[in-house]
CSV table of C-alpha atoms in Angstrom, one decimal:
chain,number,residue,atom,x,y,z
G,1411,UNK,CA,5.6,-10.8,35.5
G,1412,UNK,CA,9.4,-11.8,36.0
G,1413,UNK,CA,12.1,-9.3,38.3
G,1414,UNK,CA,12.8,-7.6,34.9
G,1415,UNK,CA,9.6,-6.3,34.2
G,1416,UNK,CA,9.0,-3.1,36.1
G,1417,UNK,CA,5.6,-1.5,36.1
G,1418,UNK,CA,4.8,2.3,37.7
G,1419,UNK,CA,1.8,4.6,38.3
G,1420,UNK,CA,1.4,8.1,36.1
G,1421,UNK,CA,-0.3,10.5,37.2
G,1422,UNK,CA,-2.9,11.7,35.2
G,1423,UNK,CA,-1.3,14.2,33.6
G,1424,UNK,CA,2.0,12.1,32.8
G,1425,UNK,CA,-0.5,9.3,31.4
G,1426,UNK,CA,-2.0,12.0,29.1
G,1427,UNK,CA,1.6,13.4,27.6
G,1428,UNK,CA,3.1,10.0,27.4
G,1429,UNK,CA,0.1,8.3,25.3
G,1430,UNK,CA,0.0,11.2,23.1
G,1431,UNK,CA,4.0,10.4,22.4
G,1432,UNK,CA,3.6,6.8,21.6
G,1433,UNK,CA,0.2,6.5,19.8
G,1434,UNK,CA,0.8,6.9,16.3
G,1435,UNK,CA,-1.3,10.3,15.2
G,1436,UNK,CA,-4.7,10.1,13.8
G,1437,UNK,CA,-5.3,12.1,10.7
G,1438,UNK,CA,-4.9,15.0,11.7
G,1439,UNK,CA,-6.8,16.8,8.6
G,1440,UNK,CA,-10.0,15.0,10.4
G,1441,UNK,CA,-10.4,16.9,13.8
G,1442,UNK,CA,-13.1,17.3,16.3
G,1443,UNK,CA,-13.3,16.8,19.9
G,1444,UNK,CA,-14.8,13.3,19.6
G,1445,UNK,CA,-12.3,12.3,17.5
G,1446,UNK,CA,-9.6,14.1,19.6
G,1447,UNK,CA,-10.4,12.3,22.9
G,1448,UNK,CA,-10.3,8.8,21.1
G,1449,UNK,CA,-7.2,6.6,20.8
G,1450,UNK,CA,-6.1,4.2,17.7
G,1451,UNK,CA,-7.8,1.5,20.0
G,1452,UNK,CA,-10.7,2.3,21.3
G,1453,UNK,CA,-13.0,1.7,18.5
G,1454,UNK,CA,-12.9,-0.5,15.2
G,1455,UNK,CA,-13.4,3.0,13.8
G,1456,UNK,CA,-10.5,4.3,15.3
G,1457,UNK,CA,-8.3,1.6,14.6
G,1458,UNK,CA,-8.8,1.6,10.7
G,1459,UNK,CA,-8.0,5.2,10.9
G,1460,UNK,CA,-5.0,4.6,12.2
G,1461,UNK,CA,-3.7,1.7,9.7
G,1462,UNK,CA,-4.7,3.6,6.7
G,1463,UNK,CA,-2.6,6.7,8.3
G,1464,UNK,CA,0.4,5.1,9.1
G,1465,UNK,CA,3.5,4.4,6.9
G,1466,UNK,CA,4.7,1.6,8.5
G,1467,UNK,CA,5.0,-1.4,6.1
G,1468,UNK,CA,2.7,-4.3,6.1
G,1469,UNK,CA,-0.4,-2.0,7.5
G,1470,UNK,CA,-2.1,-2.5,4.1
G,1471,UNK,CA,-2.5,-6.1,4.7
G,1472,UNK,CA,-3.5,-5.8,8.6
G,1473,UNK,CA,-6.2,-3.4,7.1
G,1474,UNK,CA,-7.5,-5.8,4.9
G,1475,UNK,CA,-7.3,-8.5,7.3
G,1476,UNK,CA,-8.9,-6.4,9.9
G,1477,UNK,CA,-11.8,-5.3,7.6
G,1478,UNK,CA,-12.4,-8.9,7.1
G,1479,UNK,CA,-13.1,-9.6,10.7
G,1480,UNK,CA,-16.4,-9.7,11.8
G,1481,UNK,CA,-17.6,-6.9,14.6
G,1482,UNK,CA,-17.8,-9.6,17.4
G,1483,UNK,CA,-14.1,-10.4,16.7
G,1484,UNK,CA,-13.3,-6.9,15.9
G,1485,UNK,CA,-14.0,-5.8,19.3
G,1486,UNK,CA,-12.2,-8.6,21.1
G,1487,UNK,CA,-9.5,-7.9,18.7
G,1488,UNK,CA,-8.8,-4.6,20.4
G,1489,UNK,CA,-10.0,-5.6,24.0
G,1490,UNK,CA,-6.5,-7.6,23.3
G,1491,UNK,CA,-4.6,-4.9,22.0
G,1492,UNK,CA,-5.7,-3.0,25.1
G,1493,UNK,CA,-4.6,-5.4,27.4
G,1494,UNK,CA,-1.1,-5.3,28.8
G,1495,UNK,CA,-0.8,-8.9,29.6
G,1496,UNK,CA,-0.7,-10.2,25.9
G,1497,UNK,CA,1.7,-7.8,25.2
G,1498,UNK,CA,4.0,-9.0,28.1
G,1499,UNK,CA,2.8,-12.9,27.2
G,1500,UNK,CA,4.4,-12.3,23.9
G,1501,UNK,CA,7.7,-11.6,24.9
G,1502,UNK,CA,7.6,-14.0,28.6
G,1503,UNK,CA,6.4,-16.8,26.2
G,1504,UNK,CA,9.1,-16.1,23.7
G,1505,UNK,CA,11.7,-15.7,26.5
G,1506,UNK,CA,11.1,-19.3,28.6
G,1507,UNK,CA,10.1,-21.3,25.9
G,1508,UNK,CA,13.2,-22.8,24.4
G,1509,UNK,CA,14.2,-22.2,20.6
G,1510,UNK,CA,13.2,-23.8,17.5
G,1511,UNK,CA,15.5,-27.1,17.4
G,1512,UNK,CA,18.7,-26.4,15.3
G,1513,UNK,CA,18.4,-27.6,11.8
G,1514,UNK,CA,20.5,-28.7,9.5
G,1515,UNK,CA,19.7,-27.4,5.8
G,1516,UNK,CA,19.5,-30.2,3.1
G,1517,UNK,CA,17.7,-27.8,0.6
G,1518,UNK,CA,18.7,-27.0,-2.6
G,1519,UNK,CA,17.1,-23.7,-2.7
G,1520,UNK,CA,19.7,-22.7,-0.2
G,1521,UNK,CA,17.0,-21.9,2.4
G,1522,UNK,CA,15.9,-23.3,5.7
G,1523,UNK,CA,12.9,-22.5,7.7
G,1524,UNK,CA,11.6,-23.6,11.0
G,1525,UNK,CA,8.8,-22.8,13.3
G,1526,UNK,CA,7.7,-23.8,16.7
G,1527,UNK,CA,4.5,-22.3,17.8
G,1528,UNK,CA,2.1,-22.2,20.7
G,1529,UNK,CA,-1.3,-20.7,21.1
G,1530,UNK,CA,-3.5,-18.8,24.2
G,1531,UNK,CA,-6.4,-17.3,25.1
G,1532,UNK,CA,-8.9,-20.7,23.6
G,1533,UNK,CA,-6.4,-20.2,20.3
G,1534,UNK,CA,-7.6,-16.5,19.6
G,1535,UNK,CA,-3.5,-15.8,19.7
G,1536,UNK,CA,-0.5,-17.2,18.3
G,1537,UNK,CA,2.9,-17.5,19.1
G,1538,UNK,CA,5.4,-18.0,16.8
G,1539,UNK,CA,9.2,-18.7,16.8
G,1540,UNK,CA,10.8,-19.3,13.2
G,1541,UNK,CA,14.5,-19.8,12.3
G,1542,UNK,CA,15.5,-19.8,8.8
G,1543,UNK,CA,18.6,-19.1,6.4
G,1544,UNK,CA,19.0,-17.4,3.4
G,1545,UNK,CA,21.6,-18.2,0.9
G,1546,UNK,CA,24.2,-16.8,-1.9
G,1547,UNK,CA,26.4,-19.0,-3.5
G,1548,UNK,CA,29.9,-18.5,-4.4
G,1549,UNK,CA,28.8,-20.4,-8.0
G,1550,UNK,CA,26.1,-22.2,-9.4
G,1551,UNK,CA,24.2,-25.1,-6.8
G,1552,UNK,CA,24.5,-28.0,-8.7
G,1553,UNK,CA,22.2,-31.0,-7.1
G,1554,UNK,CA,21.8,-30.6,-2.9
G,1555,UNK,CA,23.9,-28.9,-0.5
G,1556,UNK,CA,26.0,-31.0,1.1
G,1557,UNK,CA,24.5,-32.7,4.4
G,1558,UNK,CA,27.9,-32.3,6.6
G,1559,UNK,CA,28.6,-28.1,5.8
G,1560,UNK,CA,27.3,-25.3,4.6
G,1561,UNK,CA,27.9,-24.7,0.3
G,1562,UNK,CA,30.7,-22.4,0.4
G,1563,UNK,CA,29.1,-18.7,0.0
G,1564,UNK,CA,27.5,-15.9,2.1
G,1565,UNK,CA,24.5,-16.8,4.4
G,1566,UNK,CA,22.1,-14.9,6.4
G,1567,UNK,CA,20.3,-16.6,9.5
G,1568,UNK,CA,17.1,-15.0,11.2
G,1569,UNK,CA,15.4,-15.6,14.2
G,1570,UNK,CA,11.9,-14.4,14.5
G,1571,UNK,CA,9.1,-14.2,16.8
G,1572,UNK,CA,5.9,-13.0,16.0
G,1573,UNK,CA,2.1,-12.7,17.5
G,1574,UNK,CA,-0.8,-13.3,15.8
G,1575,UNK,CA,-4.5,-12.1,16.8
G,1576,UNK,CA,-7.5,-13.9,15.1
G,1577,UNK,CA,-5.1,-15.0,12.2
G,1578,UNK,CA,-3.4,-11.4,12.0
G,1579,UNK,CA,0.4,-10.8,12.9
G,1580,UNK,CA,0.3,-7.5,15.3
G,1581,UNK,CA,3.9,-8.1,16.3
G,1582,UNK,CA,6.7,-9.0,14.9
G,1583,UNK,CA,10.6,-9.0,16.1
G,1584,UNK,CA,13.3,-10.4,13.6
G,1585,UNK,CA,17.1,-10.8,14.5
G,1586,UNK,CA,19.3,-11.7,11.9
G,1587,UNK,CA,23.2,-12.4,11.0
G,1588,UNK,CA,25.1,-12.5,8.2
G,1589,UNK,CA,28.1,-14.2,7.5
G,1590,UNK,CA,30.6,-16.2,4.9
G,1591,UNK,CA,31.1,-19.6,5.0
G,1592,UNK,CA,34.0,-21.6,3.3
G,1593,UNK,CA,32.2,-25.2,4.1
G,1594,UNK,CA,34.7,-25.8,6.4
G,1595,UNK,CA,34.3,-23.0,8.7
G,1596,UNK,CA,32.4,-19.4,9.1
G,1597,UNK,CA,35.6,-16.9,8.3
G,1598,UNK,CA,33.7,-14.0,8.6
G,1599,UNK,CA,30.7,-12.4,10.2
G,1600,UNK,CA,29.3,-8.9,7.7
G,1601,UNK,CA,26.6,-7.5,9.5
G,1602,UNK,CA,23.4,-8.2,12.1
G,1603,UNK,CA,20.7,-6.4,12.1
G,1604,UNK,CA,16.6,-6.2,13.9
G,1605,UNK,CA,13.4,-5.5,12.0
G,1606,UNK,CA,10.2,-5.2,14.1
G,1607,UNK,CA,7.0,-4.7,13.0
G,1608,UNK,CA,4.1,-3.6,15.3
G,1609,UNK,CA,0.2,-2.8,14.9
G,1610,UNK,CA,-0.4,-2.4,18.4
G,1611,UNK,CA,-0.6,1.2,18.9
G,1612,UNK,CA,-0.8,1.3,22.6
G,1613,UNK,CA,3.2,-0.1,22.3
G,1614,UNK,CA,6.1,1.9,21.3
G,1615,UNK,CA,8.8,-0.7,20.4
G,1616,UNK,CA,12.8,0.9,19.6
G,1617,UNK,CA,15.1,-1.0,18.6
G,1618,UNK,CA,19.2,-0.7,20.4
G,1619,UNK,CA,22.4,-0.5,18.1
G,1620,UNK,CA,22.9,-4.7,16.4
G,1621,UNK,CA,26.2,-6.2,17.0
G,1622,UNK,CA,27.6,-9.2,15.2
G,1623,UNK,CA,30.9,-11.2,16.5
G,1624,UNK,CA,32.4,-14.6,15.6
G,1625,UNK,CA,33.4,-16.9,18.3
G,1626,UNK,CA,34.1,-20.6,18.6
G,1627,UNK,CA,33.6,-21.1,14.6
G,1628,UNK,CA,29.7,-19.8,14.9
G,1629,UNK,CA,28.4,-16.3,14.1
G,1630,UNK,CA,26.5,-14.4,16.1
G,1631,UNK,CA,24.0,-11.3,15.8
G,1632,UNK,CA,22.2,-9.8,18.6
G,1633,UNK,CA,19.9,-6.6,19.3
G,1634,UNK,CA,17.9,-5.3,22.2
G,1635,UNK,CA,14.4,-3.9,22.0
G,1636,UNK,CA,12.5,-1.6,24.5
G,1637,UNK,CA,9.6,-1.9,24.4
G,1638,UNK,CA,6.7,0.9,26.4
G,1639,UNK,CA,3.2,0.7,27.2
G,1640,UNK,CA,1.0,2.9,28.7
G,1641,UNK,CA,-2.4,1.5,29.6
G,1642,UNK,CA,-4.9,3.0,32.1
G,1643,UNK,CA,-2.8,5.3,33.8
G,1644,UNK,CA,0.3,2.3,33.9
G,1645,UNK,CA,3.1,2.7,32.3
G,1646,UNK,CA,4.7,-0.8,31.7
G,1647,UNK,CA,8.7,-0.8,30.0
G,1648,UNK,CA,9.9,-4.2,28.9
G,1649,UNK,CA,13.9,-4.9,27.8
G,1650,UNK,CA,14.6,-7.9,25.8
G,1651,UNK,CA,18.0,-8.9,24.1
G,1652,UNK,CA,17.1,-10.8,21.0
G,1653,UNK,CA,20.0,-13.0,19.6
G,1654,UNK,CA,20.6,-15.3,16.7
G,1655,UNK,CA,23.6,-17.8,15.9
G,1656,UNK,CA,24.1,-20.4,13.1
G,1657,UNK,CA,27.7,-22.3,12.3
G,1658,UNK,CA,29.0,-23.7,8.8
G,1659,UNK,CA,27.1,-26.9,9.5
G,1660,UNK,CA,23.9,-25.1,9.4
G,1661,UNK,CA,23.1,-25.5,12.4
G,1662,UNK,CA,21.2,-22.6,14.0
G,1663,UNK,CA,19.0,-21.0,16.7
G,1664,UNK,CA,17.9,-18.0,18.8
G,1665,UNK,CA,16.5,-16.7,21.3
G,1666,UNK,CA,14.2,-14.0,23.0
G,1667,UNK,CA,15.5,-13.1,26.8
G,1668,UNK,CA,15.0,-10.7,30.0
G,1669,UNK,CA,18.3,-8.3,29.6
């Protein structure tokens, strides 16, 4: 764990209150005290129970993907989830390995995509770091963008890392930037916003306020996320700033860092 990652001892009490507030709730129409001393992650059971009671987008899939594993893999599944360390490997990881290489887009779909990735634990997880570039024209793409600029137009760049268990995304934390190109030069930067998406329910993940800025001809949008776990009676708090940048060349990159 690097100088920015601080870990302290609950007491019992403290542990109790502060799981309660970042576990997402169980059903609470189905009540008993087995169920009530349970967590989303103690069981396969549990687990379920909680994807097919939360809201959160994507859980549908991680159900289904979840379902498909078998129970061996279900329960190491979880004995991840439950462990602190992955959580922390996902962001250290992220944080010292060095960004997908900036691209230039030749594509005539007007999008670009990257991704670097590395694995852990025998290849049970999976890193990944993706840039990529979204496009709207001022007119009609007629043949390739050109391979020195940008086509003239608005453009949105991401930056994205995400973990994967046994094949399943449990994590994922987008940046992204949007801005106007001329060809020539970025004029103007709109708007940068953060998406995360999380499945671990032993992690509470918020996201800080975006800010987006032009400087030195290349747009720029950034966002910091906390992120909180509490994990045998430790409560671990993690601060990352997660930035992305891209010029009217198309060049672009990101990154995941300590604040």
């Amino acid at each position: 764990m690097n100088a920015s990652t601080t870990r302290r001892r609950f007491g019992q009490f403290t542990l109790v209150a502060t799981a309660a507030a970042l576990l997402t709730p169980l059903n609470a129409g189905v009540a008993n005290a087995a169920e009530a001393s349970e967590t989303p992650t103690s069981s396969p059971a549990a687990y379920i129970n909680y994807l097919e009671s939360t809201s959160e987008i994507g859980a549908d899939q991680t159900l289904k993907d979840f379902k498909a594993l078998d129970a061996i893999h279900q329960k190491r599944y979880l004995n991840y989830l439950n462990d602190p360390d992955v959580f922390e490997d996902l962001l250290e990881e992220a944080a010292d390995g060095s960004a997908p290489p900036n691209t230039k887009s030749l594509s005539d779909t007007g999008k670009l995509s990257t991704t670097d990735s590395a694995t852990s634990e025998g290849g049970d997880i999976v890193l990944e770091k993706e840039t990529n570039a979204t496009f709207i024209p001022d007119a009609p793409l007629k043949g390739q963008l050109g391979t020195q600029a940008l086509s003239r137009g608005t453009w949105t760049s991401h930056y994205t890392v995400s973990q994967k268990i046994f094949g399943i995304t449990v994590t994922k934390l987008k940046a992204e930037v949007n801005y106007y190109t001329t060809g020539r030069k970025v004029t103007r930067v709109n708007w940068a916003n953060g998406q995360v998406r999380n499945f671990n329910a032993v992690v509470a993940i918020s996201k800080g306020i975006p800010k987006a800025w032009l400087s030195g001809g290349t747009a720029y949008g950034q966002v910091t996320w906390e992120g909180s776990i509490v994990y045998k009676g430790f409560g671990i708090q993690l601060d990352k700033v997660h930035r992305v940048w891209a010029n009217h060349n198309g060049y672009q990159g990101g990154y995941l860092r300590n604040v």
